[in-house]
C-alpha atoms as an extended CHARMM CRD file, in Angstrom:
* protein
*
       260  EXT
         1         1  UNK       CA             -0.2220000000       -0.0400000000       -0.1260000000  PROA      1               0.0000000000
         2         2  UNK       CA              1.2000000000        3.5730000000       -0.9730000000  PROA      2               0.0000000000
         3         3  UNK       CA              2.0430000000        5.5310000000        2.1250000000  PROA      3               0.0000000000
         4         4  UNK       CA              2.8480000000        8.9500000000        0.1980000000  PROA      4               0.0000000000
         5         5  UNK       CA             -0.1670000000       11.0530000000       -0.8930000000  PROA      5               0.0000000000
         6         6  UNK       CA             -0.9110000000       10.6840000000       -4.6810000000  PROA      6               0.0000000000
         7         7  UNK       CA              0.8450000000       13.2830000000       -6.8650000000  PROA      7               0.0000000000
         8         8  UNK       CA             -2.8600000000       14.3530000000       -8.5260000000  PROA      8               0.0000000000
         9         9  UNK       CA             -6.1200000000       14.8850000000       -7.5080000000  PROA      9               0.0000000000
        10        10  UNK       CA             -9.4120000000       13.0450000000       -8.1440000000  PROA      10              0.0000000000
        11        11  UNK       CA            -11.6950000000       14.9260000000      -10.5480000000  PROA      11              0.0000000000
        12        12  UNK       CA            -15.4710000000       15.2710000000       -9.0410000000  PROA      12              0.0000000000
        13        13  UNK       CA            -17.6320000000       16.3830000000      -11.6570000000  PROA      13              0.0000000000
        14        14  UNK       CA            -21.4160000000       16.8970000000      -12.6920000000  PROA      14              0.0000000000
        15        15  UNK       CA            -23.2260000000       18.4410000000       -9.2630000000  PROA      15              0.0000000000
        16        16  UNK       CA            -25.1640000000       21.2520000000       -8.8410000000  PROA      16              0.0000000000
        17        17  UNK       CA            -23.2190000000       24.6680000000       -8.8840000000  PROA      17              0.0000000000
        18        18  UNK       CA            -24.9930000000       25.3020000000       -5.4600000000  PROA      18              0.0000000000
        19        19  UNK       CA            -23.2550000000       22.7300000000       -3.9300000000  PROA      19              0.0000000000
        20        20  UNK       CA            -21.0840000000       23.6320000000       -0.6310000000  PROA      20              0.0000000000
        21        21  UNK       CA            -17.5610000000       22.6570000000       -0.2520000000  PROA      21              0.0000000000
        22        22  UNK       CA            -18.4930000000       20.9390000000        2.9070000000  PROA      22              0.0000000000
        23        23  UNK       CA            -21.2030000000       18.9280000000        1.2880000000  PROA      23              0.0000000000
        24        24  UNK       CA            -18.3200000000       17.7700000000       -1.2600000000  PROA      24              0.0000000000
        25        25  UNK       CA            -15.7230000000       17.1690000000        1.5650000000  PROA      25              0.0000000000
        26        26  UNK       CA            -18.4740000000       14.8290000000        3.4500000000  PROA      26              0.0000000000
        27        27  UNK       CA            -19.1300000000       12.9120000000        0.6910000000  PROA      27              0.0000000000
        28        28  UNK       CA            -15.5710000000       11.7140000000       -0.1740000000  PROA      28              0.0000000000
        29        29  UNK       CA            -14.4640000000       11.3910000000        3.3380000000  PROA      29              0.0000000000
        30        30  UNK       CA            -16.6040000000        8.2390000000        3.4320000000  PROA      30              0.0000000000
        31        31  UNK       CA            -13.8510000000        6.7850000000        1.2910000000  PROA      31              0.0000000000
        32        32  UNK       CA            -10.8500000000        7.8330000000        2.7700000000  PROA      32              0.0000000000
        33        33  UNK       CA             -8.4690000000       10.7030000000        4.3170000000  PROA      33              0.0000000000
        34        34  UNK       CA             -9.1700000000       14.0400000000        2.6810000000  PROA      34              0.0000000000
        35        35  UNK       CA             -6.5370000000       16.4340000000        2.5860000000  PROA      35              0.0000000000
        36        36  UNK       CA             -8.4030000000       19.0990000000        1.0540000000  PROA      36              0.0000000000
        37        37  UNK       CA            -11.0630000000       19.8380000000       -1.5850000000  PROA      37              0.0000000000
        38        38  UNK       CA            -10.1430000000       22.3710000000       -4.6910000000  PROA      38              0.0000000000
        39        39  UNK       CA            -13.8740000000       23.8990000000       -5.1500000000  PROA      39              0.0000000000
        40        40  UNK       CA            -14.6390000000       25.2700000000       -8.4600000000  PROA      40              0.0000000000
        41        41  UNK       CA            -18.0380000000       26.2250000000      -10.4820000000  PROA      41              0.0000000000
        42        42  UNK       CA            -19.9640000000       22.9210000000      -11.1890000000  PROA      42              0.0000000000
        43        43  UNK       CA            -16.8930000000       20.4400000000      -10.2850000000  PROA      43              0.0000000000
        44        44  UNK       CA            -14.1170000000       20.0950000000       -7.5510000000  PROA      44              0.0000000000
        45        45  UNK       CA            -10.4460000000       18.4950000000       -7.1250000000  PROA      45              0.0000000000
        46        46  UNK       CA            -10.2800000000       16.1850000000       -3.9890000000  PROA      46              0.0000000000
        47        47  UNK       CA             -6.5240000000       15.1860000000       -2.5300000000  PROA      47              0.0000000000
        48        48  UNK       CA             -6.6550000000       12.1310000000       -0.9310000000  PROA      48              0.0000000000
        49        49  UNK       CA             -4.0160000000       11.2780000000        1.4400000000  PROA      49              0.0000000000
        50        50  UNK       CA             -3.6350000000        8.0250000000       -0.4020000000  PROA      50              0.0000000000
        51        51  UNK       CA             -3.9510000000        6.8530000000       -3.7060000000  PROA      51              0.0000000000
        52        52  UNK       CA             -5.9290000000        3.7040000000       -2.6560000000  PROA      52              0.0000000000
        53        53  UNK       CA             -8.7870000000        6.1400000000       -1.4150000000  PROA      53              0.0000000000
        54        54  UNK       CA             -8.6860000000        7.7890000000       -4.2380000000  PROA      54              0.0000000000
        55        55  UNK       CA             -9.0430000000        4.9780000000       -6.8280000000  PROA      55              0.0000000000
        56        56  UNK       CA            -11.7160000000        3.3690000000       -3.8240000000  PROA      56              0.0000000000
        57        57  UNK       CA            -13.8240000000        6.6390000000       -4.1700000000  PROA      57              0.0000000000
        58        58  UNK       CA            -13.7840000000        6.4190000000       -8.1280000000  PROA      58              0.0000000000
        59        59  UNK       CA            -15.0710000000        2.9120000000       -8.0080000000  PROA      59              0.0000000000
        60        60  UNK       CA            -17.8870000000        3.6780000000       -5.5550000000  PROA      60              0.0000000000
        61        61  UNK       CA            -19.0340000000        7.0590000000       -6.7190000000  PROA      61              0.0000000000
        62        62  UNK       CA            -18.3170000000        7.5220000000      -10.5700000000  PROA      62              0.0000000000
        63        63  UNK       CA            -21.6180000000        7.4500000000      -12.6450000000  PROA      63              0.0000000000
        64        64  UNK       CA            -24.0120000000        7.1740000000       -9.2250000000  PROA      64              0.0000000000
        65        65  UNK       CA            -26.6580000000        9.6910000000       -8.6220000000  PROA      65              0.0000000000
        66        66  UNK       CA            -26.0070000000       12.7170000000       -5.6360000000  PROA      66              0.0000000000
        67        67  UNK       CA            -27.8170000000       15.8900000000       -4.8770000000  PROA      67              0.0000000000
        68        68  UNK       CA            -31.2590000000       17.2030000000       -4.9800000000  PROA      68              0.0000000000
        69        69  UNK       CA            -31.3840000000       17.0810000000       -8.5800000000  PROA      69              0.0000000000
        70        70  UNK       CA            -29.9170000000       13.3620000000       -8.5820000000  PROA      70              0.0000000000
        71        71  UNK       CA            -27.1750000000       14.0650000000      -11.1290000000  PROA      71              0.0000000000
        72        72  UNK       CA            -24.7540000000       11.2440000000      -12.1250000000  PROA      72              0.0000000000
        73        73  UNK       CA            -21.3510000000       12.2110000000      -10.7280000000  PROA      73              0.0000000000
        74        74  UNK       CA            -18.1650000000       12.0540000000      -12.7790000000  PROA      74              0.0000000000
        75        75  UNK       CA            -15.0590000000       10.7740000000      -10.9330000000  PROA      75              0.0000000000
        76        76  UNK       CA            -11.7940000000       10.1740000000      -12.2020000000  PROA      76              0.0000000000
        77        77  UNK       CA             -8.0880000000       10.9470000000      -11.7490000000  PROA      77              0.0000000000
        78        78  UNK       CA             -6.9540000000       14.2250000000      -12.9030000000  PROA      78              0.0000000000
        79        79  UNK       CA             -4.8380000000       13.9180000000      -16.2880000000  PROA      79              0.0000000000
        80        80  UNK       CA             -2.0680000000       16.3490000000      -15.2340000000  PROA      80              0.0000000000
        81        81  UNK       CA              0.0970000000       15.5390000000      -12.0120000000  PROA      81              0.0000000000
        82        82  UNK       CA              0.6330000000       18.4300000000       -9.6510000000  PROA      82              0.0000000000
        83        83  UNK       CA              4.5810000000       18.3020000000      -10.0690000000  PROA      83              0.0000000000
        84        84  UNK       CA              4.1960000000       19.0080000000      -13.8850000000  PROA      84              0.0000000000
        85        85  UNK       CA              2.1310000000       21.7020000000      -13.5980000000  PROA      85              0.0000000000
        86        86  UNK       CA              4.0120000000       23.7170000000      -11.1790000000  PROA      86              0.0000000000
        87        87  UNK       CA              6.8210000000       23.1910000000      -13.2880000000  PROA      87              0.0000000000
        88        88  UNK       CA              5.2510000000       25.3630000000      -15.8730000000  PROA      88              0.0000000000
        89        89  UNK       CA              5.3880000000       28.4210000000      -13.5850000000  PROA      89              0.0000000000
        90        90  UNK       CA              7.8930000000       30.7030000000      -12.5920000000  PROA      90              0.0000000000
        91        91  UNK       CA              7.8670000000       33.0950000000       -9.6320000000  PROA      91              0.0000000000
        92        92  UNK       CA              6.3790000000       36.3010000000      -10.4300000000  PROA      92              0.0000000000
        93        93  UNK       CA              4.5590000000       39.2250000000       -8.5940000000  PROA      93              0.0000000000
        94        94  UNK       CA              0.9990000000       38.2760000000       -9.8030000000  PROA      94              0.0000000000
        95        95  UNK       CA             -0.7950000000       35.6710000000       -8.5360000000  PROA      95              0.0000000000
        96        96  UNK       CA             -3.9490000000       33.7600000000       -9.9130000000  PROA      96              0.0000000000
        97        97  UNK       CA             -6.6380000000       32.9110000000       -7.1300000000  PROA      97              0.0000000000
        98        98  UNK       CA             -9.5900000000       30.4330000000       -7.3800000000  PROA      98              0.0000000000
        99        99  UNK       CA            -11.9120000000       28.5760000000       -5.4710000000  PROA      99              0.0000000000
       100       100  UNK       CA            -13.5420000000       31.4490000000       -3.5430000000  PROA      100             0.0000000000
       101       101  UNK       CA            -17.4650000000       32.4050000000       -3.4830000000  PROA      101             0.0000000000
       102       102  UNK       CA            -18.1940000000       34.1690000000       -6.3100000000  PROA      102             0.0000000000
       103       103  UNK       CA            -21.5680000000       35.2400000000       -5.1940000000  PROA      103             0.0000000000
       104       104  UNK       CA            -20.6730000000       36.3560000000       -1.7560000000  PROA      104             0.0000000000
       105       105  UNK       CA            -17.0140000000       37.6460000000       -2.2370000000  PROA      105             0.0000000000
       106       106  UNK       CA            -15.9250000000       41.2860000000       -3.2950000000  PROA      106             0.0000000000
       107       107  UNK       CA            -12.3970000000       42.8510000000       -4.2350000000  PROA      107             0.0000000000
       108       108  UNK       CA            -12.6780000000       44.1660000000       -1.0450000000  PROA      108             0.0000000000
       109       109  UNK       CA            -12.7070000000       40.8850000000        0.7210000000  PROA      109             0.0000000000
       110       110  UNK       CA             -9.9500000000       39.9360000000       -1.4590000000  PROA      110             0.0000000000
       111       111  UNK       CA             -7.9980000000       42.6200000000       -0.6460000000  PROA      111             0.0000000000
       112       112  UNK       CA             -8.5190000000       42.2620000000        2.6360000000  PROA      112             0.0000000000
       113       113  UNK       CA             -7.1220000000       38.4420000000        2.8020000000  PROA      113             0.0000000000
       114       114  UNK       CA             -4.0440000000       39.5120000000        0.9290000000  PROA      114             0.0000000000
       115       115  UNK       CA             -2.4700000000       42.9410000000        2.0590000000  PROA      115             0.0000000000
       116       116  UNK       CA             -1.1510000000       41.5990000000        5.1880000000  PROA      116             0.0000000000
       117       117  UNK       CA              1.7420000000       39.9060000000        3.3580000000  PROA      117             0.0000000000
       118       118  UNK       CA              2.9900000000       43.0290000000        1.0530000000  PROA      118             0.0000000000
       119       119  UNK       CA              1.9720000000       46.4570000000       -0.7200000000  PROA      119             0.0000000000
       120       120  UNK       CA             -0.7890000000       45.3540000000       -3.5890000000  PROA      120             0.0000000000
       121       121  UNK       CA             -0.6140000000       47.0030000000       -6.9540000000  PROA      121             0.0000000000
       122       122  UNK       CA             -3.9430000000       45.8000000000       -7.8780000000  PROA      122             0.0000000000
       123       123  UNK       CA             -6.6350000000       43.1420000000       -7.2200000000  PROA      123             0.0000000000
       124       124  UNK       CA             -9.1920000000       42.1440000000       -9.8990000000  PROA      124             0.0000000000
       125       125  UNK       CA            -11.9590000000       39.6000000000       -9.8350000000  PROA      125             0.0000000000
       126       126  UNK       CA            -12.4610000000       38.2460000000      -13.4490000000  PROA      126             0.0000000000
       127       127  UNK       CA            -15.8890000000       35.9580000000      -13.3300000000  PROA      127             0.0000000000
       128       128  UNK       CA            -14.6620000000       33.0580000000      -10.9900000000  PROA      128             0.0000000000
       129       129  UNK       CA            -11.1190000000       33.8120000000      -10.2580000000  PROA      129             0.0000000000
       130       130  UNK       CA             -8.7330000000       36.8240000000       -9.5480000000  PROA      130             0.0000000000
       131       131  UNK       CA             -5.3380000000       38.2960000000      -10.0640000000  PROA      131             0.0000000000
       132       132  UNK       CA             -3.6390000000       39.6890000000       -6.8670000000  PROA      132             0.0000000000
       133       133  UNK       CA             -0.2680000000       41.6750000000       -8.1080000000  PROA      133             0.0000000000
       134       134  UNK       CA              2.1990000000       42.9050000000       -5.7120000000  PROA      134             0.0000000000
       135       135  UNK       CA              4.9130000000       45.6050000000       -5.8230000000  PROA      135             0.0000000000
       136       136  UNK       CA              7.5330000000       43.1780000000       -5.0540000000  PROA      136             0.0000000000
       137       137  UNK       CA              8.2560000000       39.2510000000       -5.6870000000  PROA      137             0.0000000000
       138       138  UNK       CA              9.2270000000       38.3520000000       -2.0370000000  PROA      138             0.0000000000
       139       139  UNK       CA              5.7860000000       39.3740000000       -1.1790000000  PROA      139             0.0000000000
       140       140  UNK       CA              4.3570000000       37.4410000000       -3.6390000000  PROA      140             0.0000000000
       141       141  UNK       CA              6.0760000000       34.5560000000       -2.9750000000  PROA      141             0.0000000000
       142       142  UNK       CA              5.0750000000       35.2470000000        0.8720000000  PROA      142             0.0000000000
       143       143  UNK       CA              1.5110000000       35.3040000000        0.0040000000  PROA      143             0.0000000000
       144       144  UNK       CA              1.3360000000       32.2310000000       -1.8990000000  PROA      144             0.0000000000
       145       145  UNK       CA              2.9390000000       30.2050000000        0.7300000000  PROA      145             0.0000000000
       146       146  UNK       CA              0.5010000000       31.4480000000        3.2820000000  PROA      146             0.0000000000
       147       147  UNK       CA             -2.7790000000       31.6580000000        1.3720000000  PROA      147             0.0000000000
       148       148  UNK       CA             -2.2040000000       28.6140000000       -1.1200000000  PROA      148             0.0000000000
       149       149  UNK       CA             -4.8690000000       26.0060000000        0.6990000000  PROA      149             0.0000000000
       150       150  UNK       CA             -6.0680000000       28.6670000000        3.2060000000  PROA      150             0.0000000000
       151       151  UNK       CA             -9.9580000000       29.5870000000        3.9050000000  PROA      151             0.0000000000
       152       152  UNK       CA            -11.4780000000       32.6050000000        2.3480000000  PROA      152             0.0000000000
       153       153  UNK       CA            -15.3660000000       33.2600000000        2.8330000000  PROA      153             0.0000000000
       154       154  UNK       CA            -15.7960000000       29.2120000000        3.9880000000  PROA      154             0.0000000000
       155       155  UNK       CA            -13.9240000000       28.0630000000        0.6580000000  PROA      155             0.0000000000
       156       156  UNK       CA            -10.3040000000       26.6100000000        0.6460000000  PROA      156             0.0000000000
       157       157  UNK       CA             -8.6820000000       28.8960000000       -2.0160000000  PROA      157             0.0000000000
       158       158  UNK       CA             -6.0880000000       27.5990000000       -4.6520000000  PROA      158             0.0000000000
       159       159  UNK       CA             -3.1830000000       30.2350000000       -5.3310000000  PROA      159             0.0000000000
       160       160  UNK       CA             -1.0820000000       29.9060000000       -7.7650000000  PROA      160             0.0000000000
       161       161  UNK       CA              1.8370000000       32.0090000000       -9.8750000000  PROA      161             0.0000000000
       162       162  UNK       CA              0.5990000000       33.0800000000      -13.5140000000  PROA      162             0.0000000000
       163       163  UNK       CA              2.9150000000       33.1800000000      -16.2420000000  PROA      163             0.0000000000
       164       164  UNK       CA              3.9630000000       37.0300000000      -17.3370000000  PROA      164             0.0000000000
       165       165  UNK       CA              4.5060000000       36.8330000000      -21.1260000000  PROA      165             0.0000000000
       166       166  UNK       CA              5.6220000000       40.0530000000      -21.8100000000  PROA      166             0.0000000000
       167       167  UNK       CA              5.4690000000       41.9670000000      -18.5680000000  PROA      167             0.0000000000
       168       168  UNK       CA              2.4850000000       44.1830000000      -19.5580000000  PROA      168             0.0000000000
       169       169  UNK       CA             -0.5880000000       44.4520000000      -17.0340000000  PROA      169             0.0000000000
       170       170  UNK       CA             -2.9490000000       42.1900000000      -19.0080000000  PROA      170             0.0000000000
       171       171  UNK       CA             -0.4690000000       39.7340000000      -20.0360000000  PROA      171             0.0000000000
       172       172  UNK       CA             -0.6490000000       37.5390000000      -16.8780000000  PROA      172             0.0000000000
       173       173  UNK       CA             -1.6640000000       34.3210000000      -17.6510000000  PROA      173             0.0000000000
       174       174  UNK       CA             -1.8450000000       30.7510000000      -15.9440000000  PROA      174             0.0000000000
       175       175  UNK       CA              1.2550000000       28.8580000000      -17.5200000000  PROA      175             0.0000000000
       176       176  UNK       CA             -0.9540000000       26.2220000000      -18.6600000000  PROA      176             0.0000000000
       177       177  UNK       CA             -2.8870000000       28.7530000000      -21.0910000000  PROA      177             0.0000000000
       178       178  UNK       CA              0.2090000000       30.8400000000      -22.0320000000  PROA      178             0.0000000000
       179       179  UNK       CA              0.9440000000       28.8700000000      -24.8900000000  PROA      179             0.0000000000
       180       180  UNK       CA             -3.1410000000       28.9710000000      -25.7050000000  PROA      180             0.0000000000
       181       181  UNK       CA             -3.4540000000       32.5150000000      -26.0910000000  PROA      181             0.0000000000
       182       182  UNK       CA             -0.5370000000       32.8320000000      -29.0160000000  PROA      182             0.0000000000
       183       183  UNK       CA             -2.1120000000       31.0810000000      -31.8980000000  PROA      183             0.0000000000
       184       184  UNK       CA             -5.7040000000       32.9730000000      -31.2670000000  PROA      184             0.0000000000
       185       185  UNK       CA             -3.3610000000       36.1840000000      -31.4930000000  PROA      185             0.0000000000
       186       186  UNK       CA             -1.6420000000       34.9880000000      -34.4730000000  PROA      186             0.0000000000
       187       187  UNK       CA             -4.9370000000       34.1610000000      -36.2380000000  PROA      187             0.0000000000
       188       188  UNK       CA             -6.3900000000       37.6600000000      -35.3590000000  PROA      188             0.0000000000
       189       189  UNK       CA             -3.2910000000       39.7610000000      -36.8870000000  PROA      189             0.0000000000
       190       190  UNK       CA             -4.0450000000       38.7960000000      -40.8500000000  PROA      190             0.0000000000
       191       191  UNK       CA             -7.5430000000       40.2650000000      -40.5780000000  PROA      191             0.0000000000
       192       192  UNK       CA             -5.9400000000       43.3500000000      -38.6510000000  PROA      192             0.0000000000
       193       193  UNK       CA             -3.5810000000       43.6480000000      -41.3090000000  PROA      193             0.0000000000
       194       194  UNK       CA             -6.0330000000       43.4640000000      -44.2240000000  PROA      194             0.0000000000
       195       195  UNK       CA             -8.0020000000       46.1930000000      -42.7490000000  PROA      195             0.0000000000
       196       196  UNK       CA             -5.8350000000       49.1650000000      -43.8550000000  PROA      196             0.0000000000
       197       197  UNK       CA             -5.3140000000       47.4210000000      -47.3530000000  PROA      197             0.0000000000
       198       198  UNK       CA             -9.1390000000       47.1010000000      -47.5750000000  PROA      198             0.0000000000
       199       199  UNK       CA             -9.5810000000       51.0580000000      -46.9000000000  PROA      199             0.0000000000
       200       200  UNK       CA             -7.1240000000       51.9050000000      -49.2560000000  PROA      200             0.0000000000
       201       201  UNK       CA             -8.3880000000       49.8790000000      -52.1670000000  PROA      201             0.0000000000
       202       202  UNK       CA            -11.7940000000       51.4310000000      -51.5120000000  PROA      202             0.0000000000
       203       203  UNK       CA            -10.4480000000       54.7480000000      -51.4980000000  PROA      203             0.0000000000
       204       204  UNK       CA             -8.5100000000       54.0570000000      -54.9420000000  PROA      204             0.0000000000
       205       205  UNK       CA            -11.7050000000       52.7420000000      -56.9500000000  PROA      205             0.0000000000
       206       206  UNK       CA            -13.9250000000       55.8540000000      -55.9690000000  PROA      206             0.0000000000
       207       207  UNK       CA            -15.1600000000       57.5580000000      -58.8180000000  PROA      207             0.0000000000
       208       208  UNK       CA            -14.0950000000       61.4420000000      -58.7110000000  PROA      208             0.0000000000
       209       209  UNK       CA            -16.5300000000       63.9970000000      -57.5510000000  PROA      209             0.0000000000
       210       210  UNK       CA            -18.6970000000       61.2520000000      -56.2430000000  PROA      210             0.0000000000
       211       211  UNK       CA            -20.3610000000       62.5870000000      -53.0210000000  PROA      211             0.0000000000
       212       212  UNK       CA            -19.2680000000       62.2380000000      -49.6350000000  PROA      212             0.0000000000
       213       213  UNK       CA            -21.5530000000       60.5670000000      -46.7870000000  PROA      213             0.0000000000
       214       214  UNK       CA            -23.6860000000       63.1660000000      -45.0200000000  PROA      214             0.0000000000
       215       215  UNK       CA            -21.2930000000       64.5640000000      -42.2150000000  PROA      215             0.0000000000
       216       216  UNK       CA            -23.2070000000       64.3970000000      -38.8340000000  PROA      216             0.0000000000
       217       217  UNK       CA            -24.6770000000       67.2160000000      -36.5180000000  PROA      217             0.0000000000
       218       218  UNK       CA            -22.0980000000       69.6190000000      -35.4070000000  PROA      218             0.0000000000
       219       219  UNK       CA            -22.9990000000       69.1520000000      -31.8600000000  PROA      219             0.0000000000
       220       220  UNK       CA            -23.1130000000       65.4290000000      -32.0900000000  PROA      220             0.0000000000
       221       221  UNK       CA            -19.5450000000       65.7570000000      -33.9360000000  PROA      221             0.0000000000
       222       222  UNK       CA            -18.2680000000       67.6500000000      -31.1310000000  PROA      222             0.0000000000
       223       223  UNK       CA            -19.4080000000       65.4670000000      -28.7900000000  PROA      223             0.0000000000
       224       224  UNK       CA            -17.6870000000       62.2780000000      -30.3100000000  PROA      224             0.0000000000
       225       225  UNK       CA            -14.4490000000       64.2190000000      -30.3270000000  PROA      225             0.0000000000
       226       226  UNK       CA            -14.5880000000       65.3090000000      -26.9010000000  PROA      226             0.0000000000
       227       227  UNK       CA            -12.0630000000       64.1660000000      -24.8720000000  PROA      227             0.0000000000
       228       228  UNK       CA            -14.2480000000       62.3800000000      -22.1200000000  PROA      228             0.0000000000
       229       229  UNK       CA            -15.9000000000       60.7280000000      -25.1000000000  PROA      229             0.0000000000
       230       230  UNK       CA            -12.8530000000       59.1620000000      -26.3300000000  PROA      230             0.0000000000
       231       231  UNK       CA            -11.7760000000       58.3080000000      -22.8100000000  PROA      231             0.0000000000
       232       232  UNK       CA            -14.5100000000       56.3120000000      -22.4790000000  PROA      232             0.0000000000
       233       233  UNK       CA            -14.2960000000       54.5070000000      -25.7890000000  PROA      233             0.0000000000
       234       234  UNK       CA            -10.8690000000       53.7110000000      -25.2360000000  PROA      234             0.0000000000
       235       235  UNK       CA            -11.7170000000       52.3830000000      -21.3980000000  PROA      235             0.0000000000
       236       236  UNK       CA            -14.0960000000       49.9910000000      -22.9610000000  PROA      236             0.0000000000
       237       237  UNK       CA            -12.4760000000       48.8680000000      -25.7850000000  PROA      237             0.0000000000
       238       238  UNK       CA             -9.3490000000       48.1160000000      -23.0240000000  PROA      238             0.0000000000
       239       239  UNK       CA            -11.4750000000       46.4590000000      -20.4190000000  PROA      239             0.0000000000
       240       240  UNK       CA            -13.5840000000       44.2390000000      -23.0450000000  PROA      240             0.0000000000
       241       241  UNK       CA            -10.5390000000       42.7750000000      -24.4360000000  PROA      241             0.0000000000
       242       242  UNK       CA             -8.6810000000       42.2220000000      -21.0560000000  PROA      242             0.0000000000
       243       243  UNK       CA            -11.8310000000       40.3050000000      -19.6720000000  PROA      243             0.0000000000
       244       244  UNK       CA            -11.8570000000       38.5680000000      -22.7450000000  PROA      244             0.0000000000
       245       245  UNK       CA             -8.2450000000       37.3370000000      -22.6710000000  PROA      245             0.0000000000
       246       246  UNK       CA             -8.2810000000       36.6380000000      -19.0640000000  PROA      246             0.0000000000
       247       247  UNK       CA            -11.6200000000       34.6200000000      -19.0710000000  PROA      247             0.0000000000
       248       248  UNK       CA             -9.9920000000       32.5430000000      -21.9490000000  PROA      248             0.0000000000
       249       249  UNK       CA             -7.2310000000       31.8610000000      -19.4270000000  PROA      249             0.0000000000
       250       250  UNK       CA             -9.3160000000       30.2810000000      -16.7350000000  PROA      250             0.0000000000
       251       251  UNK       CA            -11.1990000000       27.7560000000      -19.4040000000  PROA      251             0.0000000000
       252       252  UNK       CA             -7.4460000000       26.7890000000      -20.8520000000  PROA      252             0.0000000000
       253       253  UNK       CA             -6.1470000000       26.3140000000      -17.1920000000  PROA      253             0.0000000000
       254       254  UNK       CA             -9.3530000000       24.2660000000      -16.3260000000  PROA      254             0.0000000000
       255       255  UNK       CA             -8.7710000000       22.2120000000      -19.4000000000  PROA      255             0.0000000000
       256       256  UNK       CA             -5.2400000000       21.9190000000      -19.0040000000  PROA      256             0.0000000000
       257       257  UNK       CA             -5.9530000000       20.0750000000      -15.7080000000  PROA      257             0.0000000000
       258       258  UNK       CA             -8.3000000000       17.7180000000      -16.9990000000  PROA      258             0.0000000000
       259       259  UNK       CA             -5.9380000000       16.8600000000      -20.0120000000  PROA      259             0.0000000000
       260       260  UNK       CA             -8.5310000000       17.8780000000      -22.6700000000  PROA      260             0.0000000000
């Protein structure tokens, strides 16, 4: 019998989204000593103290009905081992935080939890995960050591480093997702490059003396060029791009853990 904890958790999926961590832990403890539960939205990772306990839980629970909706649970060993995933990351000043209660947790709650470990540069909640950035690397390392596996709002949170691709604010990505973001950006570049050529072609083909589109009303034109309007438009574009990119990071991170 194995005496060392297994190097990967048991994936537990297909239960109700409103299930609590304590409910999953109570269920999994029937089959062995549970070290911790990493709670996600609609699925979880269960870390057992012994590999045979994980095997036993999978045999007994996979495909069984559970919860008030009697949904069939899905259990299996996670495809990627913890050691392999952690080797893909390098220490940096930005931390990736998951497993907190997305309904009750506010940005101020995350700030209060992480500010005892150093000066915070930014705290952002994106969907069901968050980014916590420190001014110094030492503070980030200390915070990860103290907060990974700690309680936040009744949930056991997971804290990891993210991969900083180019040092920019919105370049922070979990290491598992860093490689996936590049192909998407590469596919987007040809379309963007083609836009100026298309505009030039249209301008070259215009007939001399052709009527231009009607100009907007002078007051509307002035409003569109007002600095406040331009600033708001620029902020909206940046915010939308950052949200889409960082949510894609979360999805890719989840898929990499499961080996999809």
